[in-house]
């Protein structure tokens, strides 16, 4: 009888040890889920010091806590990287974040740069060009062109060589794709989404939401997508 009791105690001890080993080698459900989500999800845009990275610009975090923006390869950037934080600077709020640089025009150009488009500052006007375009190269070489179109976006004057460029630029937002629908509305989809693929295949969502932005009607399968698109444009 004593031998049976001893054997039973040994069996129970083995089970406890085995359970402890299993717990130590297997993460908790919450930890495992968090790891999986981190590994499978990609950020909408790479962010440094609280603001997104944009082509043609470099972002640095200053000792003051403000993000600094410089033109990539500029003398100001090299000086900052060498430890010379400019004493004379300007601060402009971009998307609710205070951004610093040596010139206000640098921050204006950064704020106006969108996916596929490059901004240039000339006085009170922000010039917009498709990235890599002949019009951009001509502007950088010769200055402001004689042919120009002007559009006010957010109460600020924007110019380009073609009005169509400004209209297309106005609708551009990182992470979203727009399509002109036969119903007269501009449809908004998240880039790479099944809804976009279905729409391009001729399947217009029967259930949809409409949101007017700057007097123009936009539609999508989800109202939340329209609101996120509106926020990404600003």
GROMACS .gro file of C-alpha atoms in nm:
model
  234
    1UNK     CA    1   0.000   0.000   0.000
    2UNK     CA    2   0.288   0.231   0.089
    3UNK     CA    3   0.458   0.147  -0.241
    4UNK     CA    4   0.139   0.241  -0.430
    5UNK     CA    5   0.116   0.576  -0.245
    6UNK     CA    6   0.480   0.655  -0.321
    7UNK     CA    7   0.430   0.572  -0.688
    8UNK     CA    8   0.122   0.793  -0.700
    9UNK     CA    9   0.313   1.087  -0.546
   10UNK     CA   10   0.594   1.042  -0.797
   11UNK     CA   11   0.346   1.040  -1.086
   12UNK     CA   12   0.182   1.358  -0.965
   13UNK     CA   13   0.519   1.530  -0.926
   14UNK     CA   14   0.614   1.431  -1.281
   15UNK     CA   15   0.291   1.575  -1.415
   16UNK     CA   16   0.350   1.906  -1.236
   17UNK     CA   17   0.705   1.932  -1.368
   18UNK     CA   18   0.591   1.852  -1.722
   19UNK     CA   19   0.323   2.121  -1.704
   20UNK     CA   20   0.573   2.379  -1.579
   21UNK     CA   21   0.813   2.295  -1.861
   22UNK     CA   22   0.535   2.329  -2.117
   23UNK     CA   23   0.438   2.670  -1.978
   24UNK     CA   24   0.796   2.794  -1.988
   25UNK     CA   25   0.848   2.688  -2.352
   26UNK     CA   26   0.512   2.805  -2.487
   27UNK     CA   27   0.417   3.177  -2.472
   28UNK     CA   28   0.082   3.283  -2.335
   29UNK     CA   29  -0.196   3.326  -2.588
   30UNK     CA   30  -0.179   3.706  -2.566
   31UNK     CA   31   0.197   3.715  -2.617
   32UNK     CA   32   0.178   3.472  -2.909
   33UNK     CA   33  -0.098   3.674  -3.075
   34UNK     CA   34   0.089   4.001  -3.034
   35UNK     CA   35   0.401   3.848  -3.191
   36UNK     CA   36   0.203   3.713  -3.486
   37UNK     CA   37   0.033   4.047  -3.550
   38UNK     CA   38   0.364   4.231  -3.538
   39UNK     CA   39   0.523   3.993  -3.783
   40UNK     CA   40   0.237   3.988  -4.034
   41UNK     CA   41   0.124   4.348  -4.041
   42UNK     CA   42   0.311   4.622  -4.229
   43UNK     CA   43   0.288   4.990  -4.132
   44UNK     CA   44   0.102   5.219  -4.370
   45UNK     CA   45   0.403   5.451  -4.385
   46UNK     CA   46   0.744   5.447  -4.223
   47UNK     CA   47   0.759   5.702  -3.945
   48UNK     CA   48   1.056   5.870  -3.778
   49UNK     CA   49   1.021   6.096  -3.472
   50UNK     CA   50   0.643   6.094  -3.518
   51UNK     CA   51   0.627   6.206  -3.883
   52UNK     CA   52   0.631   6.003  -4.206
   53UNK     CA   53   0.938   5.967  -4.424
   54UNK     CA   54   0.895   6.125  -4.767
   55UNK     CA   55   1.112   6.100  -5.080
   56UNK     CA   56   1.371   6.376  -5.106
   57UNK     CA   57   1.375   6.454  -4.732
   58UNK     CA   58   1.564   6.340  -4.424
   59UNK     CA   59   1.418   6.342  -4.073
   60UNK     CA   60   1.615   6.373  -3.752
   61UNK     CA   61   1.506   6.387  -3.389
   62UNK     CA   62   1.649   6.686  -3.205
   63UNK     CA   63   1.748   6.723  -2.842
   64UNK     CA   64   1.444   6.948  -2.795
   65UNK     CA   65   1.215   6.657  -2.885
   66UNK     CA   66   1.101   6.815  -3.211
   67UNK     CA   67   1.151   6.627  -3.539
   68UNK     CA   68   1.376   6.814  -3.782
   69UNK     CA   69   1.325   6.804  -4.159
   70UNK     CA   70   1.600   6.865  -4.414
   71UNK     CA   71   1.637   6.819  -4.786
   72UNK     CA   72   1.824   6.494  -4.840
   73UNK     CA   73   2.195   6.558  -4.899
   74UNK     CA   74   2.178   6.925  -4.799
   75UNK     CA   75   2.454   7.112  -4.616
   76UNK     CA   76   2.213   7.175  -4.328
   77UNK     CA   77   2.158   6.799  -4.290
   78UNK     CA   78   2.532   6.729  -4.287
   79UNK     CA   79   2.587   7.001  -4.025
   80UNK     CA   80   2.307   6.861  -3.806
   81UNK     CA   81   2.450   6.509  -3.830
   82UNK     CA   82   2.787   6.650  -3.725
   83UNK     CA   83   2.629   6.776  -3.402
   84UNK     CA   84   2.547   7.132  -3.505
   85UNK     CA   85   2.178   7.182  -3.421
   86UNK     CA   86   2.083   7.517  -3.581
   87UNK     CA   87   2.027   7.800  -3.337
   88UNK     CA   88   1.811   7.986  -3.588
   89UNK     CA   89   1.513   7.775  -3.688
   90UNK     CA   90   1.140   7.778  -3.753
   91UNK     CA   91   0.865   7.550  -3.622
   92UNK     CA   92   0.553   7.463  -3.821
   93UNK     CA   93   0.283   7.218  -3.718
   94UNK     CA   94   0.230   6.942  -3.974
   95UNK     CA   95  -0.052   6.699  -3.901
   96UNK     CA   96  -0.061   6.816  -3.541
   97UNK     CA   97   0.314   6.763  -3.488
   98UNK     CA   98   0.559   7.049  -3.444
   99UNK     CA   99   0.828   7.019  -3.713
  100UNK     CA  100   1.148   7.221  -3.723
  101UNK     CA  101   1.388   7.321  -3.997
  102UNK     CA  102   1.622   7.603  -4.091
  103UNK     CA  103   1.372   7.741  -4.345
  104UNK     CA  104   0.994   7.752  -4.346
  105UNK     CA  105   0.997   7.672  -4.718
  106UNK     CA  106   1.160   7.335  -4.642
  107UNK     CA  107   0.874   7.238  -4.412
  108UNK     CA  108   0.618   7.365  -4.664
  109UNK     CA  109   0.772   7.151  -4.937
  110UNK     CA  110   0.782   6.849  -4.704
  111UNK     CA  111   0.417   6.893  -4.601
  112UNK     CA  112   0.301   6.928  -4.963
  113UNK     CA  113   0.492   6.625  -5.093
  114UNK     CA  114   0.262   6.332  -5.160
  115UNK     CA  115   0.308   5.989  -5.307
  116UNK     CA  116   0.400   6.034  -5.674
  117UNK     CA  117   0.428   6.413  -5.652
  118UNK     CA  118   0.706   6.662  -5.576
  119UNK     CA  119   0.658   7.011  -5.431
  120UNK     CA  120   0.858   7.326  -5.497
  121UNK     CA  121   0.812   7.656  -5.315
  122UNK     CA  122   0.813   7.990  -5.499
  123UNK     CA  123   0.697   8.282  -5.287
  124UNK     CA  124   0.343   8.227  -5.162
  125UNK     CA  125   0.280   7.948  -5.413
  126UNK     CA  126   0.344   7.577  -5.379
  127UNK     CA  127   0.422   7.421  -5.714
  128UNK     CA  128   0.324   7.058  -5.771
  129UNK     CA  129   0.477   6.825  -6.030
  130UNK     CA  130   0.457   6.453  -6.098
  131UNK     CA  131   0.776   6.293  -5.964
  132UNK     CA  132   1.039   6.254  -6.234
  133UNK     CA  133   0.840   6.455  -6.491
  134UNK     CA  134   0.985   6.678  -6.763
  135UNK     CA  135   0.792   6.972  -6.614
  136UNK     CA  136   0.971   6.924  -6.282
  137UNK     CA  137   1.311   6.911  -6.453
  138UNK     CA  138   1.227   7.228  -6.649
  139UNK     CA  139   1.120   7.409  -6.331
  140UNK     CA  140   1.441   7.314  -6.151
  141UNK     CA  141   1.643   7.428  -6.451
  142UNK     CA  142   1.458   7.739  -6.571
  143UNK     CA  143   1.231   7.848  -6.287
  144UNK     CA  144   0.858   7.921  -6.304
  145UNK     CA  145   0.700   7.843  -6.645
  146UNK     CA  146   0.483   8.083  -6.843
  147UNK     CA  147   0.201   7.829  -6.869
  148UNK     CA  148   0.050   7.770  -6.528
  149UNK     CA  149  -0.269   7.674  -6.351
  150UNK     CA  150  -0.372   7.772  -5.999
  151UNK     CA  151  -0.595   7.592  -5.750
  152UNK     CA  152  -0.664   7.669  -5.385
  153UNK     CA  153  -0.634   7.365  -5.160
  154UNK     CA  154  -0.709   7.409  -4.793
  155UNK     CA  155  -0.719   7.783  -4.848
  156UNK     CA  156  -0.362   7.791  -4.983
  157UNK     CA  157  -0.257   7.860  -5.344
  158UNK     CA  158  -0.106   7.574  -5.543
  159UNK     CA  159   0.026   7.591  -5.896
  160UNK     CA  160   0.131   7.354  -6.169
  161UNK     CA  161   0.176   7.355  -6.543
  162UNK     CA  162  -0.153   7.170  -6.588
  163UNK     CA  163  -0.480   7.192  -6.397
  164UNK     CA  164  -0.522   6.816  -6.436
  165UNK     CA  165  -0.206   6.766  -6.230
  166UNK     CA  166  -0.351   6.968  -5.942
  167UNK     CA  167  -0.681   6.784  -5.958
  168UNK     CA  168  -0.509   6.446  -5.949
  169UNK     CA  169  -0.278   6.565  -5.671
  170UNK     CA  170  -0.576   6.683  -5.464
  171UNK     CA  171  -0.716   6.328  -5.459
  172UNK     CA  172  -0.388   6.157  -5.376
  173UNK     CA  173  -0.347   5.999  -5.031
  174UNK     CA  174  -0.091   5.740  -4.924
  175UNK     CA  175  -0.244   5.395  -4.889
  176UNK     CA  176  -0.552   5.470  -5.101
  177UNK     CA  177  -0.651   5.439  -5.466
  178UNK     CA  178  -0.928   5.635  -5.637
  179UNK     CA  179  -1.138   5.538  -5.937
  180UNK     CA  180  -1.390   5.746  -6.131
  181UNK     CA  181  -1.725   5.569  -6.129
  182UNK     CA  182  -1.994   5.574  -6.396
  183UNK     CA  183  -2.231   5.715  -6.132
  184UNK     CA  184  -2.037   6.043  -6.131
  185UNK     CA  185  -1.876   5.976  -5.793
  186UNK     CA  186  -1.510   5.915  -5.723
  187UNK     CA  187  -1.466   5.578  -5.555
  188UNK     CA  188  -1.206   5.530  -5.283
  189UNK     CA  189  -1.038   5.201  -5.195
  190UNK     CA  190  -0.751   5.095  -4.979
  191UNK     CA  191  -0.452   5.001  -5.194
  192UNK     CA  192  -0.439   4.628  -5.262
  193UNK     CA  193  -0.780   4.560  -5.107
  194UNK     CA  194  -1.021   4.292  -5.239
  195UNK     CA  195  -1.280   4.568  -5.291
  196UNK     CA  196  -1.044   4.750  -5.530
  197UNK     CA  197  -0.978   4.431  -5.725
  198UNK     CA  198  -1.353   4.363  -5.745
  199UNK     CA  199  -1.425   4.718  -5.863
  200UNK     CA  200  -1.158   4.695  -6.133
  201UNK     CA  201  -1.326   4.371  -6.238
  202UNK     CA  202  -1.657   4.549  -6.286
  203UNK     CA  203  -1.815   4.471  -5.950
  204UNK     CA  204  -1.942   4.799  -5.802
  205UNK     CA  205  -2.031   4.760  -5.431
  206UNK     CA  206  -2.409   4.758  -5.388
  207UNK     CA  207  -2.374   4.868  -5.026
  208UNK     CA  208  -2.171   5.185  -5.002
  209UNK     CA  209  -2.129   5.515  -4.822
  210UNK     CA  210  -2.091   5.868  -4.960
  211UNK     CA  211  -1.885   6.155  -4.820
  212UNK     CA  212  -1.847   6.501  -4.971
  213UNK     CA  213  -1.494   6.641  -4.949
  214UNK     CA  214  -1.439   6.998  -5.066
  215UNK     CA  215  -1.771   6.984  -5.249
  216UNK     CA  216  -1.690   6.665  -5.440
  217UNK     CA  217  -1.872   6.337  -5.381
  218UNK     CA  218  -1.668   6.028  -5.286
  219UNK     CA  219  -1.793   5.676  -5.235
  220UNK     CA  220  -1.658   5.360  -5.077
  221UNK     CA  221  -1.781   5.033  -4.935
  222UNK     CA  222  -1.704   5.159  -4.583
  223UNK     CA  223  -1.757   5.505  -4.435
  224UNK     CA  224  -1.451   5.455  -4.215
  225UNK     CA  225  -1.237   5.421  -4.530
  226UNK     CA  226  -1.367   5.754  -4.657
  227UNK     CA  227  -1.290   5.925  -4.328
  228UNK     CA  228  -0.941   5.775  -4.319
  229UNK     CA  229  -0.887   5.885  -4.678
  230UNK     CA  230  -0.998   6.238  -4.595
  231UNK     CA  231  -0.758   6.251  -4.301
  232UNK     CA  232  -0.470   6.118  -4.513
  233UNK     CA  233  -0.524   6.393  -4.769
  234UNK     CA  234  -0.487   6.671  -4.512
   0.00000   0.00000   0.00000
